[in-house]
């Protein structure tokens, strides 16, 4: 078992190395300055591009994170091409994901407060899979229940109180 964990960590670190090399190449092509930090977080390889200055790197975030999302997809494809395996790599630019997670956590906590106050379910605005996952995780931590509804790109989360019958149910958010 220890060997399996070591192999898994080694594989995740290899994915992060491949991703860092790929992103360094892209930064060179774009003539952007930035440092790259690698690691493993929650069982997933993670690569962060840290700004040396505040000007160029911000362009790699884009409007609502669209550019960083695209960078992540391209980098995952580069890793898959080298390893032959699908990657769940996370790419962050200048702390964008950390700030986004905090905003989503605040949205979830506000909705949870509303559910506690009214006893009624609360529907959130449509979100992508990452945003819904963060919301589901916060809701689960706070002891409530959540479920995703609709079809992409209009898929949204409903937050509601757990009933005693729900205690044995599997949380819908864990499927995403």
PDB file of C-alpha atoms in Angstrom:
ATOM      1  CA  UNK A   1       0.000   0.000   0.000  1.00  0.00           C
ATOM      2  CA  UNK A   2       2.796   2.451   0.832  1.00  0.00           C
ATOM      3  CA  UNK A   3       4.308   1.740  -2.584  1.00  0.00           C
ATOM      4  CA  UNK A   4       0.987   2.622  -4.263  1.00  0.00           C
ATOM      5  CA  UNK A   5       0.858   5.959  -2.412  1.00  0.00           C
ATOM      6  CA  UNK A   6       4.473   6.718  -3.377  1.00  0.00           C
ATOM      7  CA  UNK A   7       3.780   5.863  -6.997  1.00  0.00           C
ATOM      8  CA  UNK A   8       0.688   8.048  -6.976  1.00  0.00           C
ATOM      9  CA  UNK A   9       2.577  11.003  -5.490  1.00  0.00           C
ATOM     10  CA  UNK A  10       5.393  10.414  -7.988  1.00  0.00           C
ATOM     11  CA  UNK A  11       2.889  10.403 -10.857  1.00  0.00           C
ATOM     12  CA  UNK A  12       1.232  13.582  -9.610  1.00  0.00           C
ATOM     13  CA  UNK A  13       4.610  15.286  -9.275  1.00  0.00           C
ATOM     14  CA  UNK A  14       5.524  14.132 -12.788  1.00  0.00           C
ATOM     15  CA  UNK A  15       2.289  15.675 -14.112  1.00  0.00           C
ATOM     16  CA  UNK A  16       3.110  18.935 -12.312  1.00  0.00           C
ATOM     17  CA  UNK A  17       6.639  18.903 -13.805  1.00  0.00           C
ATOM     18  CA  UNK A  18       5.308  18.359 -17.322  1.00  0.00           C
ATOM     19  CA  UNK A  19       2.735  21.108 -16.832  1.00  0.00           C
ATOM     20  CA  UNK A  20       5.327  23.539 -15.461  1.00  0.00           C
ATOM     21  CA  UNK A  21       7.590  22.952 -18.469  1.00  0.00           C
ATOM     22  CA  UNK A  22       4.663  23.478 -20.851  1.00  0.00           C
ATOM     23  CA  UNK A  23       3.561  26.689 -19.110  1.00  0.00           C
ATOM     24  CA  UNK A  24       7.135  28.026 -19.001  1.00  0.00           C
ATOM     25  CA  UNK A  25       7.258  27.579 -22.763  1.00  0.00           C
ATOM     26  CA  UNK A  26       3.984  29.468 -23.178  1.00  0.00           C
ATOM     27  CA  UNK A  27       5.198  32.291 -20.930  1.00  0.00           C
ATOM     28  CA  UNK A  28       8.383  32.551 -22.996  1.00  0.00           C
ATOM     29  CA  UNK A  29       6.416  32.699 -26.247  1.00  0.00           C
ATOM     30  CA  UNK A  30       4.114  35.401 -24.834  1.00  0.00           C
ATOM     31  CA  UNK A  31       7.122  37.196 -23.314  1.00  0.00           C
ATOM     32  CA  UNK A  32       5.455  37.278 -19.881  1.00  0.00           C
ATOM     33  CA  UNK A  33       7.452  37.296 -16.679  1.00  0.00           C
ATOM     34  CA  UNK A  34       6.370  35.005 -13.883  1.00  0.00           C
ATOM     35  CA  UNK A  35       7.474  32.296 -11.507  1.00  0.00           C
ATOM     36  CA  UNK A  36       6.003  28.820 -11.556  1.00  0.00           C
ATOM     37  CA  UNK A  37       5.291  26.891  -8.386  1.00  0.00           C
ATOM     38  CA  UNK A  38       4.314  23.232  -8.416  1.00  0.00           C
ATOM     39  CA  UNK A  39       2.789  20.905  -5.889  1.00  0.00           C
ATOM     40  CA  UNK A  40       0.084  18.426  -5.061  1.00  0.00           C
ATOM     41  CA  UNK A  41      -3.123  19.607  -3.385  1.00  0.00           C
ATOM     42  CA  UNK A  42      -6.025  17.372  -2.396  1.00  0.00           C
ATOM     43  CA  UNK A  43      -4.603  14.535  -4.487  1.00  0.00           C
ATOM     44  CA  UNK A  44      -4.304  16.671  -7.623  1.00  0.00           C
ATOM     45  CA  UNK A  45      -1.235  18.157  -9.271  1.00  0.00           C
ATOM     46  CA  UNK A  46      -1.234  21.933  -9.130  1.00  0.00           C
ATOM     47  CA  UNK A  47       0.789  24.542 -10.971  1.00  0.00           C
ATOM     48  CA  UNK A  48       0.630  28.221 -10.104  1.00  0.00           C
ATOM     49  CA  UNK A  49       1.934  31.093 -12.173  1.00  0.00           C
ATOM     50  CA  UNK A  50       3.001  33.861  -9.816  1.00  0.00           C
ATOM     51  CA  UNK A  51       3.374  37.397 -11.151  1.00  0.00           C
ATOM     52  CA  UNK A  52       6.750  39.110 -10.973  1.00  0.00           C
ATOM     53  CA  UNK A  53       4.808  42.313 -11.629  1.00  0.00           C
ATOM     54  CA  UNK A  54       1.098  43.045 -11.843  1.00  0.00           C
ATOM     55  CA  UNK A  55       0.810  43.862 -15.515  1.00  0.00           C
ATOM     56  CA  UNK A  56       1.211  40.980 -17.982  1.00  0.00           C
ATOM     57  CA  UNK A  57       0.187  37.997 -15.875  1.00  0.00           C
ATOM     58  CA  UNK A  58      -3.282  39.456 -15.228  1.00  0.00           C
ATOM     59  CA  UNK A  59      -3.983  38.867 -18.945  1.00  0.00           C
ATOM     60  CA  UNK A  60      -3.644  35.137 -18.267  1.00  0.00           C
ATOM     61  CA  UNK A  61      -6.681  35.279 -15.984  1.00  0.00           C
ATOM     62  CA  UNK A  62      -9.079  36.917 -18.434  1.00  0.00           C
ATOM     63  CA  UNK A  63     -12.675  37.911 -17.897  1.00  0.00           C
ATOM     64  CA  UNK A  64     -14.174  35.688 -15.179  1.00  0.00           C
ATOM     65  CA  UNK A  65     -11.180  33.361 -15.440  1.00  0.00           C
ATOM     66  CA  UNK A  66     -11.845  32.329 -19.031  1.00  0.00           C
ATOM     67  CA  UNK A  67      -8.171  32.506 -20.035  1.00  0.00           C
ATOM     68  CA  UNK A  68      -6.917  30.583 -17.002  1.00  0.00           C
ATOM     69  CA  UNK A  69      -9.592  27.936 -17.695  1.00  0.00           C
ATOM     70  CA  UNK A  70      -8.349  27.639 -21.272  1.00  0.00           C
ATOM     71  CA  UNK A  71      -4.727  27.442 -20.068  1.00  0.00           C
ATOM     72  CA  UNK A  72      -5.736  24.648 -17.716  1.00  0.00           C
ATOM     73  CA  UNK A  73      -7.388  22.681 -20.522  1.00  0.00           C
ATOM     74  CA  UNK A  74      -4.405  23.122 -22.854  1.00  0.00           C
ATOM     75  CA  UNK A  75      -1.985  22.167 -20.101  1.00  0.00           C
ATOM     76  CA  UNK A  76      -4.025  19.067 -19.234  1.00  0.00           C
ATOM     77  CA  UNK A  77      -3.862  18.038 -22.894  1.00  0.00           C
ATOM     78  CA  UNK A  78      -0.079  18.545 -22.920  1.00  0.00           C
ATOM     79  CA  UNK A  79       0.248  16.367 -19.805  1.00  0.00           C
ATOM     80  CA  UNK A  80      -2.023  13.706 -21.296  1.00  0.00           C
ATOM     81  CA  UNK A  81       0.036  13.675 -24.492  1.00  0.00           C
ATOM     82  CA  UNK A  82       3.212  12.954 -22.470  1.00  0.00           C
ATOM     83  CA  UNK A  83       1.768  10.494 -19.934  1.00  0.00           C
ATOM     84  CA  UNK A  84      -0.988   8.832 -21.922  1.00  0.00           C
ATOM     85  CA  UNK A  85      -3.312   9.386 -18.950  1.00  0.00           C
ATOM     86  CA  UNK A  86      -6.036  11.964 -18.390  1.00  0.00           C
ATOM     87  CA  UNK A  87      -4.901  14.604 -15.905  1.00  0.00           C
ATOM     88  CA  UNK A  88      -6.868  16.419 -13.225  1.00  0.00           C
ATOM     89  CA  UNK A  89      -4.243  19.125 -13.038  1.00  0.00           C
ATOM     90  CA  UNK A  90      -5.171  22.507 -11.585  1.00  0.00           C
ATOM     91  CA  UNK A  91      -3.637  25.651 -13.069  1.00  0.00           C
ATOM     92  CA  UNK A  92      -3.866  28.893 -11.114  1.00  0.00           C
ATOM     93  CA  UNK A  93      -2.668  32.346 -12.104  1.00  0.00           C
ATOM     94  CA  UNK A  94      -1.683  34.882  -9.464  1.00  0.00           C
ATOM     95  CA  UNK A  95      -4.014  33.431  -6.795  1.00  0.00           C
ATOM     96  CA  UNK A  96      -7.154  33.730  -8.939  1.00  0.00           C
ATOM     97  CA  UNK A  97      -8.577  30.343  -7.864  1.00  0.00           C
ATOM     98  CA  UNK A  98      -8.022  31.054  -4.177  1.00  0.00           C
ATOM     99  CA  UNK A  99      -9.928  34.334  -4.494  1.00  0.00           C
ATOM    100  CA  UNK A 100     -12.646  32.639  -6.538  1.00  0.00           C
ATOM    101  CA  UNK A 101     -13.047  29.846  -3.976  1.00  0.00           C
ATOM    102  CA  UNK A 102     -13.421  32.432  -1.204  1.00  0.00           C
ATOM    103  CA  UNK A 103     -16.100  34.342  -3.147  1.00  0.00           C
ATOM    104  CA  UNK A 104     -17.969  31.076  -3.796  1.00  0.00           C
ATOM    105  CA  UNK A 105     -17.658  30.112  -0.132  1.00  0.00           C
ATOM    106  CA  UNK A 106     -19.183  33.471   0.820  1.00  0.00           C
ATOM    107  CA  UNK A 107     -22.057  32.948  -1.654  1.00  0.00           C
ATOM    108  CA  UNK A 108     -22.699  29.472  -0.252  1.00  0.00           C
ATOM    109  CA  UNK A 109     -22.623  30.678   3.368  1.00  0.00           C
ATOM    110  CA  UNK A 110     -25.055  33.512   2.569  1.00  0.00           C
ATOM    111  CA  UNK A 111     -27.425  31.032   0.919  1.00  0.00           C
ATOM    112  CA  UNK A 112     -27.054  28.638   3.870  1.00  0.00           C
ATOM    113  CA  UNK A 113     -27.994  31.482   6.240  1.00  0.00           C
ATOM    114  CA  UNK A 114     -31.066  32.178   4.109  1.00  0.00           C
ATOM    115  CA  UNK A 115     -32.070  28.493   4.199  1.00  0.00           C
ATOM    116  CA  UNK A 116     -31.684  28.488   8.006  1.00  0.00           C
ATOM    117  CA  UNK A 117     -33.705  31.718   8.318  1.00  0.00           C
ATOM    118  CA  UNK A 118     -36.575  30.763   6.007  1.00  0.00           C
ATOM    119  CA  UNK A 119     -36.487  26.961   6.018  1.00  0.00           C
ATOM    120  CA  UNK A 120     -36.992  27.158   2.258  1.00  0.00           C
ATOM    121  CA  UNK A 121     -34.597  25.899  -0.451  1.00  0.00           C
ATOM    122  CA  UNK A 122     -32.427  28.501  -2.177  1.00  0.00           C
ATOM    123  CA  UNK A 123     -31.474  28.341  -5.856  1.00  0.00           C
ATOM    124  CA  UNK A 124     -28.155  29.852  -6.881  1.00  0.00           C
ATOM    125  CA  UNK A 125     -27.321  31.321 -10.275  1.00  0.00           C
ATOM    126  CA  UNK A 126     -25.985  28.979 -12.976  1.00  0.00           C
ATOM    127  CA  UNK A 127     -22.374  27.953 -12.457  1.00  0.00           C
ATOM    128  CA  UNK A 128     -19.727  25.823 -14.114  1.00  0.00           C
ATOM    129  CA  UNK A 129     -18.701  22.442 -12.678  1.00  0.00           C
ATOM    130  CA  UNK A 130     -15.840  23.877 -10.594  1.00  0.00           C
ATOM    131  CA  UNK A 131     -18.051  26.504  -8.990  1.00  0.00           C
ATOM    132  CA  UNK A 132     -20.795  23.965  -8.244  1.00  0.00           C
ATOM    133  CA  UNK A 133     -18.231  21.613  -6.685  1.00  0.00           C
ATOM    134  CA  UNK A 134     -17.009  24.339  -4.327  1.00  0.00           C
ATOM    135  CA  UNK A 135     -20.619  25.156  -3.354  1.00  0.00           C
ATOM    136  CA  UNK A 136     -21.476  21.470  -2.752  1.00  0.00           C
ATOM    137  CA  UNK A 137     -18.377  21.056  -0.573  1.00  0.00           C
ATOM    138  CA  UNK A 138     -19.230  24.085   1.594  1.00  0.00           C
ATOM    139  CA  UNK A 139     -22.861  22.996   1.940  1.00  0.00           C
ATOM    140  CA  UNK A 140     -21.784  19.499   3.008  1.00  0.00           C
ATOM    141  CA  UNK A 141     -19.321  20.982   5.551  1.00  0.00           C
ATOM    142  CA  UNK A 142     -22.141  23.077   7.002  1.00  0.00           C
ATOM    143  CA  UNK A 143     -24.455  20.066   7.380  1.00  0.00           C
ATOM    144  CA  UNK A 144     -27.021  20.956   4.729  1.00  0.00           C
ATOM    145  CA  UNK A 145     -27.861  19.315   1.434  1.00  0.00           C
ATOM    146  CA  UNK A 146     -27.406  20.495  -2.143  1.00  0.00           C
ATOM    147  CA  UNK A 147     -28.318  19.278  -5.580  1.00  0.00           C
ATOM    148  CA  UNK A 148     -27.440  20.409  -9.092  1.00  0.00           C
ATOM    149  CA  UNK A 149     -30.247  20.953 -11.601  1.00  0.00           C
ATOM    150  CA  UNK A 150     -30.543  21.855 -15.259  1.00  0.00           C
ATOM    151  CA  UNK A 151     -28.283  21.367 -18.225  1.00  0.00           C
ATOM    152  CA  UNK A 152     -25.013  23.045 -19.140  1.00  0.00           C
ATOM    153  CA  UNK A 153     -24.411  25.931 -19.377  1.00  0.00           C
ATOM    154  CA  UNK A 154     -27.448  26.806 -17.214  1.00  0.00           C
ATOM    155  CA  UNK A 155     -26.782  24.169 -14.513  1.00  0.00           C
ATOM    156  CA  UNK A 156     -27.344  25.540 -11.004  1.00  0.00           C
ATOM    157  CA  UNK A 157     -27.317  24.433  -7.357  1.00  0.00           C
ATOM    158  CA  UNK A 158     -30.218  24.305  -4.904  1.00  0.00           C
ATOM    159  CA  UNK A 159     -29.382  24.338  -1.202  1.00  0.00           C
ATOM    160  CA  UNK A 160     -31.847  22.965   1.336  1.00  0.00           C
ATOM    161  CA  UNK A 161     -32.143  21.609   4.863  1.00  0.00           C
ATOM    162  CA  UNK A 162     -31.534  17.945   5.503  1.00  0.00           C
ATOM    163  CA  UNK A 163     -34.519  15.972   6.654  1.00  0.00           C
ATOM    164  CA  UNK A 164     -34.076  12.890   8.828  1.00  0.00           C
ATOM    165  CA  UNK A 165     -34.682  10.737   5.724  1.00  0.00           C
ATOM    166  CA  UNK A 166     -31.779  12.520   3.982  1.00  0.00           C
ATOM    167  CA  UNK A 167     -29.248  11.315   6.553  1.00  0.00           C
ATOM    168  CA  UNK A 168     -28.763   8.037   4.674  1.00  0.00           C
ATOM    169  CA  UNK A 169     -28.806   9.615   1.189  1.00  0.00           C
ATOM    170  CA  UNK A 170     -25.655  10.214  -0.783  1.00  0.00           C
ATOM    171  CA  UNK A 171     -25.000  13.929  -1.327  1.00  0.00           C
ATOM    172  CA  UNK A 172     -25.840  14.860  -4.902  1.00  0.00           C
ATOM    173  CA  UNK A 173     -22.869  17.232  -5.039  1.00  0.00           C
ATOM    174  CA  UNK A 174     -20.372  14.415  -4.705  1.00  0.00           C
ATOM    175  CA  UNK A 175     -21.175  13.252  -8.232  1.00  0.00           C
ATOM    176  CA  UNK A 176     -19.582  16.298  -9.874  1.00  0.00           C
TER     177      UNK A 176
END
